Amino acid sequence: MSEAEARPTNFIRQIIDEDLATGKHTTVHTRFPPEPNGYLHIGHAKSICLNFGIAQDYQGQCNLRFDDTNPVKEDIEYVESIKNDVQWLGFHWSGKVCYSSDYFDQLHSYAVELITKGLAYVDELSAEEIREYRGSLKAPGKNSPYPRSQRRREPGAV
């Protein structure tokens, strides 16, 4: 039995196998994008094993990219802890560690483009209003106050 045949399969691996077989993609490149605002939990470990494991199994690459777009809640202690946890789980990231803040201007530009094309909108609800619409364990939430036809916003609102 070959290594590929012995490898466990699931819908993600089936999609990857098909994309590689048809030439849609020639390499596998994944990423693990934690927010450095706390220590990792078991769900993060699952994501690490999935993303780094798939890259490893397909001789691909996996980037460690910190989603550091909320500096009020982030700390270098968590960055270092996350790096240590990834290595403790037996994985190594490809190339340098990346940070979303390094390309924040580009992300903002993409957001403006999506809004301009009507593919995204700015939600102007207050925190209290968001809580009301979200609902709770005892009460259902409410439908969005933004009908689809009115969700288009001008880029200046961003």
mmCIF file of C-alpha atoms in Angstrom:
data_model
loop_
_atom_site.group_PDB
_atom_site.id
_atom_site.type_symbol
_atom_site.label_atom_id
_atom_site.label_comp_id
_atom_site.label_asym_id
_atom_site.label_seq_id
_atom_site.Cartn_x
_atom_site.Cartn_y
_atom_site.Cartn_z
ATOM 1 C CA MET A 1 0.000 0.000 0.000
ATOM 2 C CA SER A 2 1.416 3.405 -0.987
ATOM 3 C CA GLU A 3 1.711 6.314 1.447
ATOM 4 C CA ALA A 4 -1.168 8.105 -0.325
ATOM 5 C CA GLU A 5 -3.389 5.017 -0.004
ATOM 6 C CA ALA A 6 -2.541 4.627 3.692
ATOM 7 C CA ARG A 7 -3.317 8.275 4.452
ATOM 8 C CA PRO A 8 -6.700 8.861 6.107
ATOM 9 C CA THR A 9 -9.221 10.589 3.896
ATOM 10 C CA ASN A 10 -12.037 13.045 4.417
ATOM 11 C CA PHE A 11 -13.829 15.590 2.273
ATOM 12 C CA ILE A 12 -10.988 18.119 2.582
ATOM 13 C CA ARG A 13 -8.373 15.627 1.443
ATOM 14 C CA GLN A 14 -10.696 14.419 -1.328
ATOM 15 C CA ILE A 15 -10.975 17.984 -2.647
ATOM 16 C CA ILE A 16 -7.201 18.440 -2.441
ATOM 17 C CA ASP A 17 -6.571 15.113 -4.189
ATOM 18 C CA GLU A 18 -8.978 16.060 -6.981
ATOM 19 C CA ASP A 19 -7.481 19.547 -7.402
ATOM 20 C CA LEU A 20 -3.961 18.119 -7.592
ATOM 21 C CA ALA A 21 -5.003 15.312 -9.975
ATOM 22 C CA THR A 22 -6.784 17.687 -12.369
ATOM 23 C CA GLY A 23 -4.033 20.296 -12.242
ATOM 24 C CA LYS A 24 -6.339 22.948 -10.796
ATOM 25 C CA HIS A 25 -3.607 23.447 -8.189
ATOM 26 C CA THR A 26 -0.079 22.086 -8.174
ATOM 27 C CA THR A 27 0.849 22.646 -4.523
ATOM 28 C CA VAL A 28 -0.825 22.745 -1.123
ATOM 29 C CA HIS A 29 -0.446 25.938 0.888
ATOM 30 C CA THR A 30 -2.392 26.349 4.135
ATOM 31 C CA ARG A 31 -2.282 28.756 7.060
ATOM 32 C CA PHE A 32 -3.044 28.908 10.773
ATOM 33 C CA PRO A 33 -4.317 32.429 11.665
ATOM 34 C CA PRO A 34 -4.710 32.770 15.456
ATOM 35 C CA GLU A 35 -5.483 36.028 17.221
ATOM 36 C CA PRO A 36 -2.743 36.689 19.805
ATOM 37 C CA ASN A 37 -5.236 37.649 22.519
ATOM 38 C CA GLY A 38 -4.999 34.588 24.756
ATOM 39 C CA TYR A 39 -3.622 31.104 25.139
ATOM 40 C CA LEU A 40 -4.636 28.368 22.726
ATOM 41 C CA HIS A 41 -7.387 25.855 23.529
ATOM 42 C CA ILE A 42 -8.187 22.391 22.182
ATOM 43 C CA GLY A 43 -9.997 23.817 19.141
ATOM 44 C CA HIS A 44 -6.831 25.660 18.145
ATOM 45 C CA ALA A 45 -4.850 22.420 18.512
ATOM 46 C CA LYS A 46 -7.293 20.723 16.133
ATOM 47 C CA SER A 47 -6.861 23.533 13.593
ATOM 48 C CA ILE A 48 -3.073 23.389 13.929
ATOM 49 C CA CYS A 49 -3.058 19.636 13.326
ATOM 50 C CA LEU A 50 -5.413 19.980 10.353
ATOM 51 C CA ASN A 51 -3.638 22.846 8.592
ATOM 52 C CA PHE A 52 -0.041 21.930 9.351
ATOM 53 C CA GLY A 53 -0.798 18.212 8.947
ATOM 54 C CA ILE A 54 -2.325 18.597 5.497
ATOM 55 C CA ALA A 55 0.585 20.761 4.355
ATOM 56 C CA GLN A 56 3.022 18.180 5.713
ATOM 57 C CA ASP A 57 1.203 15.214 4.153
ATOM 58 C CA TYR A 58 1.192 16.867 0.725
ATOM 59 C CA GLN A 59 4.750 18.233 0.955
ATOM 60 C CA GLY A 60 3.245 21.711 0.972
ATOM 61 C CA GLN A 61 3.598 24.798 3.108
ATOM 62 C CA CYS A 62 1.726 26.163 6.108
ATOM 63 C CA ASN A 63 2.044 29.782 7.182
ATOM 64 C CA LEU A 64 1.687 31.007 10.740
ATOM 65 C CA ARG A 65 -0.152 34.318 10.298
ATOM 66 C CA PHE A 66 -1.225 36.234 13.376
ATOM 67 C CA ASP A 67 -4.527 38.058 12.999
ATOM 68 C CA ASP A 68 -3.302 41.024 15.036
ATOM 69 C CA THR A 69 -5.937 43.577 14.083
ATOM 70 C CA ASN A 70 -7.203 44.252 17.630
ATOM 71 C CA PRO A 71 -4.157 45.642 19.485
ATOM 72 C CA VAL A 72 -6.158 46.464 22.623
ATOM 73 C CA LYS A 73 -6.518 42.746 23.457
ATOM 74 C CA GLU A 74 -3.237 41.402 22.050
ATOM 75 C CA ASP A 75 0.086 40.762 23.746
ATOM 76 C CA ILE A 76 3.534 39.524 22.663
ATOM 77 C CA GLU A 77 3.280 36.921 25.451
ATOM 78 C CA TYR A 78 0.489 35.229 23.488
ATOM 79 C CA VAL A 79 2.454 35.402 20.222
ATOM 80 C CA GLU A 80 5.383 33.585 21.832
ATOM 81 C CA SER A 81 3.083 31.084 23.561
ATOM 82 C CA ILE A 82 1.336 30.246 20.273
ATOM 83 C CA LYS A 83 4.658 29.747 18.475
ATOM 84 C CA ASN A 84 5.779 27.409 21.269
ATOM 85 C CA ASP A 85 2.498 25.470 21.133
ATOM 86 C CA VAL A 86 2.755 24.930 17.358
ATOM 87 C CA GLN A 87 6.284 23.593 17.804
ATOM 88 C CA TRP A 88 5.270 21.491 20.817
ATOM 89 C CA LEU A 89 2.672 19.811 18.599
ATOM 90 C CA GLY A 90 5.521 18.901 16.241
ATOM 91 C CA PHE A 91 4.969 21.402 13.446
ATOM 92 C CA HIS A 92 7.025 24.169 11.848
ATOM 93 C CA TRP A 93 5.692 27.029 9.765
ATOM 94 C CA SER A 94 6.954 27.937 6.311
ATOM 95 C CA GLY A 95 9.118 31.041 6.045
ATOM 96 C CA LYS A 96 8.742 33.987 8.356
ATOM 97 C CA VAL A 97 5.858 34.491 10.753
ATOM 98 C CA CYS A 98 3.292 36.837 9.191
ATOM 99 C CA TYR A 99 1.053 39.458 10.799
ATOM 100 C CA SER A 100 -2.202 40.823 9.369
ATOM 101 C CA SER A 101 -1.159 44.300 10.486
ATOM 102 C CA ASP A 102 1.734 44.121 8.001
ATOM 103 C CA TYR A 103 -0.768 44.387 5.157
ATOM 104 C CA PHE A 104 -3.668 46.188 6.839
ATOM 105 C CA ASP A 105 -3.775 48.853 4.105
ATOM 106 C CA GLN A 106 -4.252 46.141 1.457
ATOM 107 C CA LEU A 107 -7.001 44.483 3.521
ATOM 108 C CA HIS A 108 -8.749 47.853 3.853
ATOM 109 C CA SER A 109 -8.496 48.326 0.087
ATOM 110 C CA TYR A 110 -10.099 44.901 -0.475
ATOM 111 C CA ALA A 111 -12.930 45.808 1.932
ATOM 112 C CA VAL A 112 -13.603 49.060 0.072
ATOM 113 C CA GLU A 113 -13.629 47.164 -3.232
ATOM 114 C CA LEU A 114 -16.143 44.613 -1.917
ATOM 115 C CA ILE A 115 -18.394 47.380 -0.590
ATOM 116 C CA THR A 116 -18.178 49.275 -3.885
ATOM 117 C CA LYS A 117 -19.200 46.120 -5.776
ATOM 118 C CA GLY A 118 -22.138 45.579 -3.419
ATOM 119 C CA LEU A 119 -20.640 42.359 -2.074
ATOM 120 C CA ALA A 120 -20.222 43.672 1.495
ATOM 121 C CA TYR A 121 -21.658 46.411 3.676
ATOM 122 C CA VAL A 122 -20.842 48.347 6.830
ATOM 123 C CA ASP A 123 -22.855 47.249 9.853
ATOM 124 C CA GLU A 124 -23.561 50.374 11.886
ATOM 125 C CA LEU A 125 -25.350 48.692 14.798
ATOM 126 C CA SER A 126 -24.238 49.493 18.344
ATOM 127 C CA ALA A 127 -22.948 46.728 20.621
ATOM 128 C CA GLU A 128 -26.301 46.689 22.435
ATOM 129 C CA GLU A 129 -28.235 46.406 19.158
ATOM 130 C CA ILE A 130 -25.990 43.556 18.035
ATOM 131 C CA ARG A 131 -26.751 41.712 21.296
ATOM 132 C CA GLU A 132 -30.490 42.172 20.720
ATOM 133 C CA TYR A 133 -30.322 40.825 17.160
ATOM 134 C CA ARG A 134 -28.084 37.922 18.154
ATOM 135 C CA GLY A 135 -30.510 36.536 20.745
ATOM 136 C CA SER A 136 -29.593 34.430 23.755
ATOM 137 C CA LEU A 137 -29.904 30.919 25.126
ATOM 138 C CA LYS A 138 -33.466 31.703 26.180
ATOM 139 C CA ALA A 139 -34.647 34.001 23.393
ATOM 140 C CA PRO A 140 -34.256 33.747 19.618
ATOM 141 C CA GLY A 141 -32.476 36.447 17.696
ATOM 142 C CA LYS A 142 -34.080 38.794 15.195
ATOM 143 C CA ASN A 143 -33.567 39.080 11.453
ATOM 144 C CA SER A 144 -30.990 41.576 10.228
ATOM 145 C CA PRO A 145 -32.250 45.151 10.075
ATOM 146 C CA TYR A 146 -30.467 45.471 6.735
ATOM 147 C CA PRO A 147 -32.658 44.118 3.930
ATOM 148 C CA ARG A 148 -30.519 42.684 1.146
ATOM 149 C CA SER A 149 -31.521 45.508 -1.171
ATOM 150 C CA GLN A 150 -30.227 48.118 1.297
ATOM 151 C CA ARG A 151 -26.960 46.469 2.313
ATOM 152 C CA ARG A 152 -24.909 48.328 -0.265
ATOM 153 C CA ARG A 153 -22.853 51.063 1.347
ATOM 154 C CA GLU A 154 -20.573 53.691 -0.074
ATOM 155 C CA PRO A 155 -16.818 53.186 0.477
ATOM 156 C CA GLY A 156 -16.603 56.506 2.336
ATOM 157 C CA ALA A 157 -18.494 54.861 5.198
ATOM 158 C CA VAL A 158 -15.596 52.466 5.794
#
